[in-house]
Coordinates of C-alpha atoms (C1' of nucleotides) in Angstrom, one line a residue:
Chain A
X660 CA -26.1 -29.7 -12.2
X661 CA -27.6 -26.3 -10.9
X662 CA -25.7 -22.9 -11.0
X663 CA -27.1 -20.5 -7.8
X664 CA -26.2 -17.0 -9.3
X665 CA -26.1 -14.6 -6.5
X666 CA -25.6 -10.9 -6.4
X667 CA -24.2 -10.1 -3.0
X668 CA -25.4 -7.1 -1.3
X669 CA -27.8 -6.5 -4.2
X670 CA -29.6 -3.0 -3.7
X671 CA -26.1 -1.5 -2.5
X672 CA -24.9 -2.9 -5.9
X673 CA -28.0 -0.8 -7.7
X674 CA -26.7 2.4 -5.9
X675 CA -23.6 2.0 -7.2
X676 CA -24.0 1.5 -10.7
X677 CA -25.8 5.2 -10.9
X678 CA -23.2 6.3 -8.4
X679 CA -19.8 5.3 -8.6
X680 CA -18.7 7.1 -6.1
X681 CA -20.2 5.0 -3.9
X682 CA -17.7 2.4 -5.3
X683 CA -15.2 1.0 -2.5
X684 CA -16.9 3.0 0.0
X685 CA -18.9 1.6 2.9
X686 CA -22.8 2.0 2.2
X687 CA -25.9 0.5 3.4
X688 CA -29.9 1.0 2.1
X689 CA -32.6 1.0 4.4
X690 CA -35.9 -0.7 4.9
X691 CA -39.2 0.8 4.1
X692 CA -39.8 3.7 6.3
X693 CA -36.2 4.2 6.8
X694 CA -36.5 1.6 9.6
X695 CA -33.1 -0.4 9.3
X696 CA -30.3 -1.8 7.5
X697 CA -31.5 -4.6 5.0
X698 CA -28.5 -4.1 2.5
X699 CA -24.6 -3.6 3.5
X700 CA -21.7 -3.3 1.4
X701 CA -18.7 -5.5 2.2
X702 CA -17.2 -2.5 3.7
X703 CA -20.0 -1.5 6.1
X704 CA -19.9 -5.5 7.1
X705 CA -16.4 -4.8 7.8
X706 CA -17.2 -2.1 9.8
X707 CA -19.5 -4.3 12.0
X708 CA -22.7 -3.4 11.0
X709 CA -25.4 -6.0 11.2
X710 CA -28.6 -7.0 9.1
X711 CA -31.5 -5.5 10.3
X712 CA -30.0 -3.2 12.9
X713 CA -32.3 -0.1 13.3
X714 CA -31.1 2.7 11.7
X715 CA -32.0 5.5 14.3
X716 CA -29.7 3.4 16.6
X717 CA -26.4 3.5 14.0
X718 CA -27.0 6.7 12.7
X719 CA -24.3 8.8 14.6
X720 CA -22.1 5.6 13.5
X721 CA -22.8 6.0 10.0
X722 CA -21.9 9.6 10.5
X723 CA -19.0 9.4 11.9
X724 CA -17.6 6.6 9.4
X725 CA -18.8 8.4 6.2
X726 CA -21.3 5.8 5.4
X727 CA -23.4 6.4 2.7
X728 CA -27.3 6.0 3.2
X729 CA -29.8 5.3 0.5
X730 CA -33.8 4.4 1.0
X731 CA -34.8 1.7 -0.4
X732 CA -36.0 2.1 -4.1
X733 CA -37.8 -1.2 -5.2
X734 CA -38.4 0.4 -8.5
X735 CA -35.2 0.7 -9.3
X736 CA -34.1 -2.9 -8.0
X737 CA -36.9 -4.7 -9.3
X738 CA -35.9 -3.1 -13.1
X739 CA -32.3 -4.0 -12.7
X740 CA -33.0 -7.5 -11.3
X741 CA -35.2 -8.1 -14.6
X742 CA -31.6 -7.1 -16.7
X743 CA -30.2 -9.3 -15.0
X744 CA -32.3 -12.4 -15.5
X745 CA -32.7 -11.8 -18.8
X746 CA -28.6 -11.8 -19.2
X747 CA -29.0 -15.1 -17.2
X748 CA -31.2 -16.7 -20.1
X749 CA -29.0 -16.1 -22.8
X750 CA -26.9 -18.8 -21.2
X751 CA -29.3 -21.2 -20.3
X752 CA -33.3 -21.6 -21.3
X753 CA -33.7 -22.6 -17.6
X754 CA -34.1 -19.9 -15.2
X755 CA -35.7 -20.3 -11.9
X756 CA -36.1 -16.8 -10.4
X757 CA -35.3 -17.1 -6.9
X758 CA -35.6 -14.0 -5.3
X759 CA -35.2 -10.5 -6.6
X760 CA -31.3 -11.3 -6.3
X761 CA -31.0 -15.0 -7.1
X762 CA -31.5 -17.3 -9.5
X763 CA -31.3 -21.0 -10.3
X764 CA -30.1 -22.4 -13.8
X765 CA -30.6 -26.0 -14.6
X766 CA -27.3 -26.8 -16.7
X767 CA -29.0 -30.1 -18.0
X768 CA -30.0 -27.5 -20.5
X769 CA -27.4 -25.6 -21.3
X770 CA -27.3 -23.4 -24.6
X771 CA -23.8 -24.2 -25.7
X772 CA -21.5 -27.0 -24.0
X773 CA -19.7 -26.7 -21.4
X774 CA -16.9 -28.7 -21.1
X775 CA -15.1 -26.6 -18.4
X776 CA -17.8 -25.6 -15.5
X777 CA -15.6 -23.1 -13.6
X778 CA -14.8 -21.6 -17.2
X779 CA -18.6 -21.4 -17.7
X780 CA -19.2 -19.8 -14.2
X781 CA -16.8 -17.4 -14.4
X782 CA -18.5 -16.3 -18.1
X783 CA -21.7 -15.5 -16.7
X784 CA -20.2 -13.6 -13.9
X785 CA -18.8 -11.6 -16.4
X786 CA -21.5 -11.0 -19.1
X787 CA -23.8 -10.0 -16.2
X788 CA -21.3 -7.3 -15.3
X789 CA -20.8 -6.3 -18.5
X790 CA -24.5 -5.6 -19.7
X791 CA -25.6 -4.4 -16.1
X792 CA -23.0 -3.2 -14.0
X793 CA -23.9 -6.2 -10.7
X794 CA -21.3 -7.7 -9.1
X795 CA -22.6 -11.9 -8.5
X796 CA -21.5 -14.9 -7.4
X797 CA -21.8 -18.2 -8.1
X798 CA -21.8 -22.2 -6.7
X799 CA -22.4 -24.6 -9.4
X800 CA -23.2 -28.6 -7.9
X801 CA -25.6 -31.3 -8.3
X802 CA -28.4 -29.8 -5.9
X803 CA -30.1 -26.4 -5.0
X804 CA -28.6 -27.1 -1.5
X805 CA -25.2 -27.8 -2.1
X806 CA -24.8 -24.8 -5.0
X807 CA -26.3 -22.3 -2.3
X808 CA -23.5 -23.8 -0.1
X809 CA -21.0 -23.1 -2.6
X810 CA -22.5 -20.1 -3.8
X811 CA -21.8 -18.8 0.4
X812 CA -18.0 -20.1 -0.1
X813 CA -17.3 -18.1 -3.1
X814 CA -18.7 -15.1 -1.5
X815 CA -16.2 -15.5 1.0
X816 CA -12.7 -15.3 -2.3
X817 CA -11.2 -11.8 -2.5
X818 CA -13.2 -9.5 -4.8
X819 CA -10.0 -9.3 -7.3
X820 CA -11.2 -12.9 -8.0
X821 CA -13.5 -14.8 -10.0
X822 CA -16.2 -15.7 -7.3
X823 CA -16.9 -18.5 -8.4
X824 CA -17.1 -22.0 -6.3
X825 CA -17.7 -25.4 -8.6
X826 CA -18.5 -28.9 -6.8
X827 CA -18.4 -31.6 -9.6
X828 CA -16.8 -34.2 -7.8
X829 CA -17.3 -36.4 -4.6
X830 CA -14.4 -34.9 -2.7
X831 CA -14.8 -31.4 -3.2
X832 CA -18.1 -31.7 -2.1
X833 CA -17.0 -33.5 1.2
X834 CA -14.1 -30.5 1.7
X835 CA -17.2 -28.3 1.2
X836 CA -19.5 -29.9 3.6
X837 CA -16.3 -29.6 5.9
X838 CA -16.2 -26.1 5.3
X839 CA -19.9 -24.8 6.3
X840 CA -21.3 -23.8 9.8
X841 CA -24.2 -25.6 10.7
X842 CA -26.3 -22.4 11.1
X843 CA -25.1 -21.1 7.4
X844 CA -27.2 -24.0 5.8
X845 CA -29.7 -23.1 3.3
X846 CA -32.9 -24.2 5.5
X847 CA -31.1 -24.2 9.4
X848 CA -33.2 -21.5 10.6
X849 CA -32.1 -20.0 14.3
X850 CA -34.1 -22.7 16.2
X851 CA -32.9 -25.7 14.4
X852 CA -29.1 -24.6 14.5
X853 CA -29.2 -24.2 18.0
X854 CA -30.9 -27.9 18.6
X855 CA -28.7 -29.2 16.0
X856 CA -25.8 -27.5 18.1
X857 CA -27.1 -29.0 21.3
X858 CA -26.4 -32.7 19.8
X859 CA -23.1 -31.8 18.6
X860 CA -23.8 -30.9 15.3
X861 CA -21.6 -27.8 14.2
X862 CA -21.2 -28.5 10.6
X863 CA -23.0 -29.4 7.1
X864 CA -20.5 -32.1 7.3
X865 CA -21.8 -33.6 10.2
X866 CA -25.6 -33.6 9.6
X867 CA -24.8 -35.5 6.8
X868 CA -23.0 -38.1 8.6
X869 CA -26.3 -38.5 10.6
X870 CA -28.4 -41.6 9.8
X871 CA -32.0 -40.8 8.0
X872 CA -34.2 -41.9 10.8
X873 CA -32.5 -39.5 12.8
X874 CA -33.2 -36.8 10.9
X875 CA -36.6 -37.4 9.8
X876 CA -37.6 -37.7 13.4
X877 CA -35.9 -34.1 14.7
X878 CA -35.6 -32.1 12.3
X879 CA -39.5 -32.1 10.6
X880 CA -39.8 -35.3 9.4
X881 CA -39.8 -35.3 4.9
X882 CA -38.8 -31.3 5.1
X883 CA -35.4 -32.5 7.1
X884 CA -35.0 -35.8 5.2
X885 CA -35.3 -33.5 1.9
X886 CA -32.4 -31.3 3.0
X887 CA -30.2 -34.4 3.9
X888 CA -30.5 -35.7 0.9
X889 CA -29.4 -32.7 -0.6
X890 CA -26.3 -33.0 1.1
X891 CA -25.6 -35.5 0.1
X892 CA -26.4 -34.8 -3.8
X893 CA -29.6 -36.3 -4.6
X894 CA -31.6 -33.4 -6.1
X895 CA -34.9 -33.2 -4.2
X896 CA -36.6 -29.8 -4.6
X897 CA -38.0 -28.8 -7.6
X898 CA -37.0 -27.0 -10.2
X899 CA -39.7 -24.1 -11.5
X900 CA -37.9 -22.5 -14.5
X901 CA -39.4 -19.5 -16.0
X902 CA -41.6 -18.9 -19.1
X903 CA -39.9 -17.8 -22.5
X904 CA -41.0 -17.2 -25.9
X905 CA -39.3 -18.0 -29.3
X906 CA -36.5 -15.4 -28.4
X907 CA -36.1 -16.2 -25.1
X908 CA -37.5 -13.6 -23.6
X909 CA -39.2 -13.9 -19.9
X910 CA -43.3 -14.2 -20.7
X911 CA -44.2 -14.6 -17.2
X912 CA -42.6 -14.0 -13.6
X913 CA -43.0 -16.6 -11.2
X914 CA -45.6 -18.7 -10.6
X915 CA -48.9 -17.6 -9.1
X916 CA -49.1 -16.5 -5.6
X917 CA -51.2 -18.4 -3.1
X918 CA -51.7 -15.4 -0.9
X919 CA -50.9 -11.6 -1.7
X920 CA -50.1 -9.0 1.1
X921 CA -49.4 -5.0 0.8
X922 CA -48.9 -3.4 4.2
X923 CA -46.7 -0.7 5.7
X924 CA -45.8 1.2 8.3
X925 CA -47.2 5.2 8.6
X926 CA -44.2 7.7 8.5
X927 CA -46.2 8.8 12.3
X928 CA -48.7 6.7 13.8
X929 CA -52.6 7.6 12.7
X930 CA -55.5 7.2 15.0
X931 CA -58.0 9.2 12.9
X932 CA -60.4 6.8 11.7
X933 CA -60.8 8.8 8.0
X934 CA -56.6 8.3 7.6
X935 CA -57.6 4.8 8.9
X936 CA -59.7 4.3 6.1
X937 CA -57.8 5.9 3.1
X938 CA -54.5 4.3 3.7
X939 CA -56.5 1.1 3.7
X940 CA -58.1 1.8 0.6
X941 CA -54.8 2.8 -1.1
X942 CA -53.4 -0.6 0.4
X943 CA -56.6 -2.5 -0.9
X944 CA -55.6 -1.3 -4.8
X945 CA -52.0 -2.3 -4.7
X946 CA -52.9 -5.8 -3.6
X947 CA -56.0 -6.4 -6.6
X948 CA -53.3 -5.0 -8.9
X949 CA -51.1 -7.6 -8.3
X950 CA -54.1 -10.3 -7.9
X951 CA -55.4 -9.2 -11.2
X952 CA -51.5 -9.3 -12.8
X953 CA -51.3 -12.6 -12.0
X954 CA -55.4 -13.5 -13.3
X955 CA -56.6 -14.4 -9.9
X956 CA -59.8 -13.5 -7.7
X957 CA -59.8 -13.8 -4.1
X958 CA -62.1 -15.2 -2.0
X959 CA -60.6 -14.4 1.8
X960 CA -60.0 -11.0 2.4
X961 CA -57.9 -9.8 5.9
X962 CA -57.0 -6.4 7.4
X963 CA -54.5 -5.8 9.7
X964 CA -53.8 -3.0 12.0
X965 CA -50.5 -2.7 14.0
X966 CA -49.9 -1.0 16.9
X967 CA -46.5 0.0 18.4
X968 CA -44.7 -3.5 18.9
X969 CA -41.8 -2.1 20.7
X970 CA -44.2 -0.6 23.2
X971 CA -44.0 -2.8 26.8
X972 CA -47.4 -3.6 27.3
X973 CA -48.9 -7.1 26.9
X974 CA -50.3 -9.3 23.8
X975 CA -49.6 -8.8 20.3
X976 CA -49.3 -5.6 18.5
X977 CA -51.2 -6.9 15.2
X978 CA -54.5 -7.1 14.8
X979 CA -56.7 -9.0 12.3
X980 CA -60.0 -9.3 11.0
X981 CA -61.0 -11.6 8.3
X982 CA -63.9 -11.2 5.7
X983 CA -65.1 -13.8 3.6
X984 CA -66.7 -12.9 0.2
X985 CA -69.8 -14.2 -1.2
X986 CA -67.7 -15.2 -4.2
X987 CA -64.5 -14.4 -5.2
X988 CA -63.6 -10.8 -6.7
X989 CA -60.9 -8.9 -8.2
X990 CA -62.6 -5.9 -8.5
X991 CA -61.2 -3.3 -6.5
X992 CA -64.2 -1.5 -5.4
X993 CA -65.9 -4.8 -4.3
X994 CA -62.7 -5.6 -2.1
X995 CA -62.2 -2.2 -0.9
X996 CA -65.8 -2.2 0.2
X997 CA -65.1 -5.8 1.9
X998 CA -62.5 -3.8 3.3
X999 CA -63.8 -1.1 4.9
X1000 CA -66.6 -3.5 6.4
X1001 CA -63.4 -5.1 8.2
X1002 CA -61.5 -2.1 9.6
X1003 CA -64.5 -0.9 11.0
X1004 CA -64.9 -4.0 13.3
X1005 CA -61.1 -3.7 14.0
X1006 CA -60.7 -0.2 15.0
X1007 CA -60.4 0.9 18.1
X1008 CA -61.4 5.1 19.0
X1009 CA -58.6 6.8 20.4
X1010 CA -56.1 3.7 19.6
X1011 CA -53.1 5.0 17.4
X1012 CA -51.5 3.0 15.1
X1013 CA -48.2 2.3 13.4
X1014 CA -49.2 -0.2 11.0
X1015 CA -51.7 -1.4 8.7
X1016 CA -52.3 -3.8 5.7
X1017 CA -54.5 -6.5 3.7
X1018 CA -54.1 -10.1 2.9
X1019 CA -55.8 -11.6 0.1
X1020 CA -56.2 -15.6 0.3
X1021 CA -58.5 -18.4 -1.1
X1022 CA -57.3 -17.6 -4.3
X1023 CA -58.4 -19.0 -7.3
X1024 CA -58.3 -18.8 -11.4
X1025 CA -60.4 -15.3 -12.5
X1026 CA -61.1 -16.7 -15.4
X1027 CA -62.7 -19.8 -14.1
X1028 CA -64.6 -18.5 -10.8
X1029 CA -66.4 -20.9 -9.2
X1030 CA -70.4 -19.8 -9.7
X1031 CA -72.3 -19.5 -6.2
X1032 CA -75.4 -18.3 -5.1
X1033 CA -74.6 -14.8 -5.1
X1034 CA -72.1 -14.8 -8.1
X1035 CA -72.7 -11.7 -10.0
X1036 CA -74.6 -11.8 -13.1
X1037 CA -72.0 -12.9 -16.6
X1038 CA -72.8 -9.2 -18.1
X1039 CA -72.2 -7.4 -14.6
X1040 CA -68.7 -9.6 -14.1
X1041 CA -67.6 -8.8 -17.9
X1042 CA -68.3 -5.1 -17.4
X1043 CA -66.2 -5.2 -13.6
X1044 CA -63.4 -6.6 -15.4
X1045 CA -63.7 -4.1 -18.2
X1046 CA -63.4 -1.2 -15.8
X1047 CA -60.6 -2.9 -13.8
X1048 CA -58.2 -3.4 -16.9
X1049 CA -58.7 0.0 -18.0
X1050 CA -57.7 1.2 -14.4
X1051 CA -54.9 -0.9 -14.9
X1052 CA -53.7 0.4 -17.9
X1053 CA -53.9 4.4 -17.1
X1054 CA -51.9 3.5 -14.0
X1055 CA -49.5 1.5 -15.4
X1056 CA -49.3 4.5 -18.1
X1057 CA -49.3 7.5 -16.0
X1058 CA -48.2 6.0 -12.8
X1059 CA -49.8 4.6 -9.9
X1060 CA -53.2 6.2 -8.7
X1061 CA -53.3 8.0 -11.2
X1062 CA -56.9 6.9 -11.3
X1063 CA -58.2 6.0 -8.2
X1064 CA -61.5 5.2 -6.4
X1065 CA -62.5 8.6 -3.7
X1066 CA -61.6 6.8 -0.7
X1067 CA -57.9 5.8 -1.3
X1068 CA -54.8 8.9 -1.0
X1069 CA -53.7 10.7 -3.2
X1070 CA -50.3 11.2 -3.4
X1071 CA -47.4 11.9 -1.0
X1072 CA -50.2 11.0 2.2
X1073 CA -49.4 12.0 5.9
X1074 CA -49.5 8.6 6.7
X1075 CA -46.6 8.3 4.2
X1076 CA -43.8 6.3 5.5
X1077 CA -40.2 8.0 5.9
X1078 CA -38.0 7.6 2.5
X1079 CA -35.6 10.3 3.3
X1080 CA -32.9 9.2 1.2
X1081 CA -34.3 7.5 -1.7
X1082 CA -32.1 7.9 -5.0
X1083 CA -34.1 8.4 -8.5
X1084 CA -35.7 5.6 -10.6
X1085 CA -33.3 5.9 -13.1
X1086 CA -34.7 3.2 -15.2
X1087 CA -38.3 3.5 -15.0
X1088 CA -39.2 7.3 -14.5
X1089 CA -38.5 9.7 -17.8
X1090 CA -37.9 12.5 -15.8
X1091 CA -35.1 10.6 -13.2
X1092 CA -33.7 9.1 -17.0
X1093 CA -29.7 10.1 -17.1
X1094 CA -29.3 13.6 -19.6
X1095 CA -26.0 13.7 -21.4
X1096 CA -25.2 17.3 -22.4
Chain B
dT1469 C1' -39.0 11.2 17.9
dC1470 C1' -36.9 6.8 15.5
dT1471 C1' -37.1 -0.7 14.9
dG1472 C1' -39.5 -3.6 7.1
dG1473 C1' -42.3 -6.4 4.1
dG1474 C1' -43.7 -10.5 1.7
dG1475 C1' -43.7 -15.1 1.0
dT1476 C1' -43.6 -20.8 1.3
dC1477 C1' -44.3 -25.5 3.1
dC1478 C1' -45.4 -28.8 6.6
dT1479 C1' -47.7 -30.9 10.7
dA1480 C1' -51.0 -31.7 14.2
dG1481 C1' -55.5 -31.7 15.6
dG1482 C1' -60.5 -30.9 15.2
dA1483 C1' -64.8 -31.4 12.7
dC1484 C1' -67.2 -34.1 9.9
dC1485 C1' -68.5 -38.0 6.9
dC1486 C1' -69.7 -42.9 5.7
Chain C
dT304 C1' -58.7 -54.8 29.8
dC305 C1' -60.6 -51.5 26.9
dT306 C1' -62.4 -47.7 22.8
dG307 C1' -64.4 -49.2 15.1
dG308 C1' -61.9 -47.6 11.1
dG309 C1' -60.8 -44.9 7.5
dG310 C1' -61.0 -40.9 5.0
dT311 C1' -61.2 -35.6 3.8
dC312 C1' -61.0 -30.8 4.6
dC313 C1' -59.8 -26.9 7.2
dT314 C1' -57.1 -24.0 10.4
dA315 C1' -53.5 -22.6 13.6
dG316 C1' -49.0 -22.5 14.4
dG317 C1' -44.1 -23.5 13.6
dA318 C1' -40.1 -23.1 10.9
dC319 C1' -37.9 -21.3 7.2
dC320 C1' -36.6 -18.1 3.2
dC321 C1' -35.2 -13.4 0.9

DNA sequence: TCTGGGGTCCTAGGACCC
DNA sequence: TCTGGGGTCCTAGGACCC
C-alpha cells in the first residue's frame, strides 16, 4: 500500500502560514518574473482563475476581487517543504519525495501498525499541520496510480473534513475508477485524453476495461501497459525512498540528476552582448553548484538564448548551442569558459533577448572521472576541487555570489527578472527571521 | 510595457560493427 | 520474387510530470 500526501495549492499554503490574513481569502503566487499564476487558493479557483494564466492579463481582475498577490519565493517553499518531509518520516522510514509538494510513503514499512488506514491518514494530515502549519491531502491504495487518483478525490471533500480518500478494497477502487475523468489520470497528458476521448474513452473506469493489446499498441506501448496495470492494482513503478540516518533524518535529497538546467527570463529584454555574457556566467555558477551538490562532473555543456516567443514571426524563439568538453568538469571557471565559447557562436548583434540559460548533460560520477587525453593532471584536478568547495562554502555561508568569478553579476542585475511581490524568507534569512517584542 | 522553470522516460531511426 | 543477421550506441522528438 502507498500513501500520496499532497499539499494542495502548496506555495499559497507557505504565504499563509506567515500571513494569516491571507487565510479564507482568495490569493494566488506568481511564476518567476512575475509572469503568471502557478499557485491558486481554493478561492481564487472559485473565482475562475486558471493555472498558468498570465498575470498582466488578470491583474485588473485581481484588483477588483481583492486578490492577494505574492512572487514566488522558492527559498521559502523549498525550507517548508523539507519540514514537511521530515514530519512525513516520523511515520514511516519510507519516503519517496515526489515533488516539492508531494510525497510517496511505502506502508509495507510502517513505523507503528496500522490497523485502521483512514485512522492512519487522517494522523498524518494532522501532525503535518500541527508542526508546520500546511494544509495536505491524502489517497492511500495499492499503487502510485490509483493513491494519486484518490489523493485527486479527497481534494475534492469539504475543507471542514478530513481529506482523506482510502482504497483497500476491490469495490472501492472500482467506484473510484468510476469516479475519475479520463484527462485527470496521473499520466493522460492533453494529447492522449483527447485520443483516448476520440475512442470513447471518458473515464479511468473505462481504460481499464480495455484489453492489454489494446493499450500497448495506442497508448506507447510498456509506458501505457504500465499505467493499466496500475489501474488495475498491480504496482509497477518504482519506489525510490529517501536516505536516512540512525535518527531518521533525510541524508540525501533525491537521486542524482541526469541533466541540470538554470535559465530565466530578464526583467527587460538584453541585446548588449557584455549583459549577454554576465547573466550567463551568473547562470553557469548556479548550475555547477548544484552539479557539484550532487558529486557530478559534466561532460555536455548547452547555452540557450530565447527571444520573444509571443512575437509573430516564424521558427522557434530558443536558440542552442552545444559544447562538448575534453573531459568532464565541475569547475566553474572551466564551464564558464566553455560557456562563453558557446554564446559567442550563438549571439546575434542587434538581436534582443528575453531569455537565456545552460544545460549541463553527459553527466557522470566526480569522483570517478573517466581519464582522457586531455584529463587534467591528479595535482591540478585536486587543487580545482579544493577552490570549488571553498567557493561553496562562503556562499552557502554568506549567501549566494558572495564570491564570484569577474564575469558573473553582482547582485540585484538589470537583467534581473520582475519579483515585485515577493514575501521575506522567513526561515532561511536572519534578518527576514520573525522578532517578538 | 507585461506570458515560468526544471525534469523524466520511451521510441524510432541512423551509424557503425562483426 | 527479392534484400544477411544481429547487435550497440547515440540522438531527436514525443509525451508526460510538477
Amino acid at each position: 500500500m502507498y500513501a500520496l500526501v499532497d499539499c494542495n495549492n502548496f506555495y499559497v499554503s507557505c504565504e499563509r502560514v506567515f500571513q494569516p490574513r491571507f487565510v479564507g481569502v482568495p490569493g494566488v503566487v506568481l511564476s518567476n518574473n512575475d509572469g503568471c499564476l502557478i499557485s491558486r487558493s481554493d478561492e481564487a479557483k472559485a473565482l475562475g482563475l486558471k493555472m498558468g494564466e498570465p498575470f498582466h492579463k488578470v491583474r485588473p481582475f485581481l484588483e477588483q476581487h481583492g486578490v492577494w498577490v505574492r512572487s514566488s519565493n522558492y527559498a521559502l517553499y523549498g525550507d517548508m517543504s523539507r519540514r514537511v518531509v521530515e514530519v512525513l518520516s516520523l511515520f514511516t522510514p519510507e519516503v519517496e519525495v515526489y515533488s516539492i509538494d508531494e510525497a510517496f510513503l511505502n506502508l509495507a514499512g510502517l513505523r507503528y501498525a496500522a490497523p485502521d488506514l483512514v485512522q492512519y491518514a487522517t494522523e498524518i494530515q494532522r501532525t503535518v499541520a500541527q508542526h508546520v502549519g500546511i494544509p495536505t491531502c491524502v489517497g492511500v491504495a495499492p499503487s502510485k496510480t490509483l493513491a494519486k487518483l484518490a489523493n485527486r478525490l479527497a481534494r475534492k471533500l469539504p475543507e471542514t473534513q478530513p481529506r482523506v480518500w482510502v482504497l483497500d478494497t476491490e469495490a472501492k477502487q472500482q467506484d473510484a475508477l468510476r469516479r475519475m475523468p479520463i484527462e485527470d489520470v496521473w499520466g493522460i497528458g492533453r494529447r492522449y485524453a483527447l485520443k483516448l476521448r476520440d475512442n470513447g474513452i471518458g473515464t479511468a473506469a473505462e481504460l481499464a476495461a480495455m484489453p492489454e493489446p489494446w493499450v500497448r499498441r495506442h497508448m506507447g506501448g510498456v509506458v501505457g501497459v504500465r499505467l493499466w496495470r496500475e489501474l488495475h492494482g498491480h504496482s509497477c513503478l518504482s519506489f525510490d525512498p529517501q536516505e536516512c540516518d540512525e535518527e531518521g533524518q533525510l541524508v540525501s535529497i533525491g537521486a542524482s540528476k541526469r541533466s541540470l538546467t538554470h535559465s530565466r527570463s530578464f526583467g527587460k529584454p538584453l541585446c548588449e552582448h557584455r549583459l549577454l555574457r554576465e547573466a550567463v556566467a551568473t547562470f553557469v555558477a548556479r548550475a555547477a553548484e548544484k552539479l557539484r551538490q550532487q558529486g557530478s562532473a559534466a561532460h555536455v555543456l548547452t547555452v540557450l538564448l530565447g527571444t520573444d516567443k509571443y512575437a509573430p514571426t516564424a521558427g522557434p524563439s530558443t536558440h542552442t548551442t552545444v559544447v562538448t568538453l575534453a573531459s568532464a568538469s565541475d569547475d566553474t571557471s572551466e564551464l564558464t569558459q566553455a560557456a562563453l565559447h558557446g554564446l559567442q557562436e550563438l549571439a546575434r548583434p542587434g538581436v534582443s533577448y528575453h531569455k537565456a540559460g545552460v544545460v549541463l548533460s553527459g553527466l557522470e560520477p566526480a569522483t570517478q572521472r573517466q581519464m582522457g587525453l586531455f584529463t587534467k593532471s591528479p595535482e591540478l584536478l585536486a587543487q580545482s576541487s579544493k577552490l570549488m568547495a571553498a567557493l561553496d562554502t562562503l556562499n552557502a555561508r554568506y549567501g549566494r555570489q558572495t564570491v564570484r568569478y569577474a564575469v558573473a553579476a553582482d547582485r540585484d542585475p538589470v537583467w534581473q527578472g520582475r519579483s515585485a511581490f515577493r514575501s521575506p524568507r522567513y526561515t532561511t534569512h536572519w534578518p527576514d527571521i520573525w522578532k517578538v517584542n
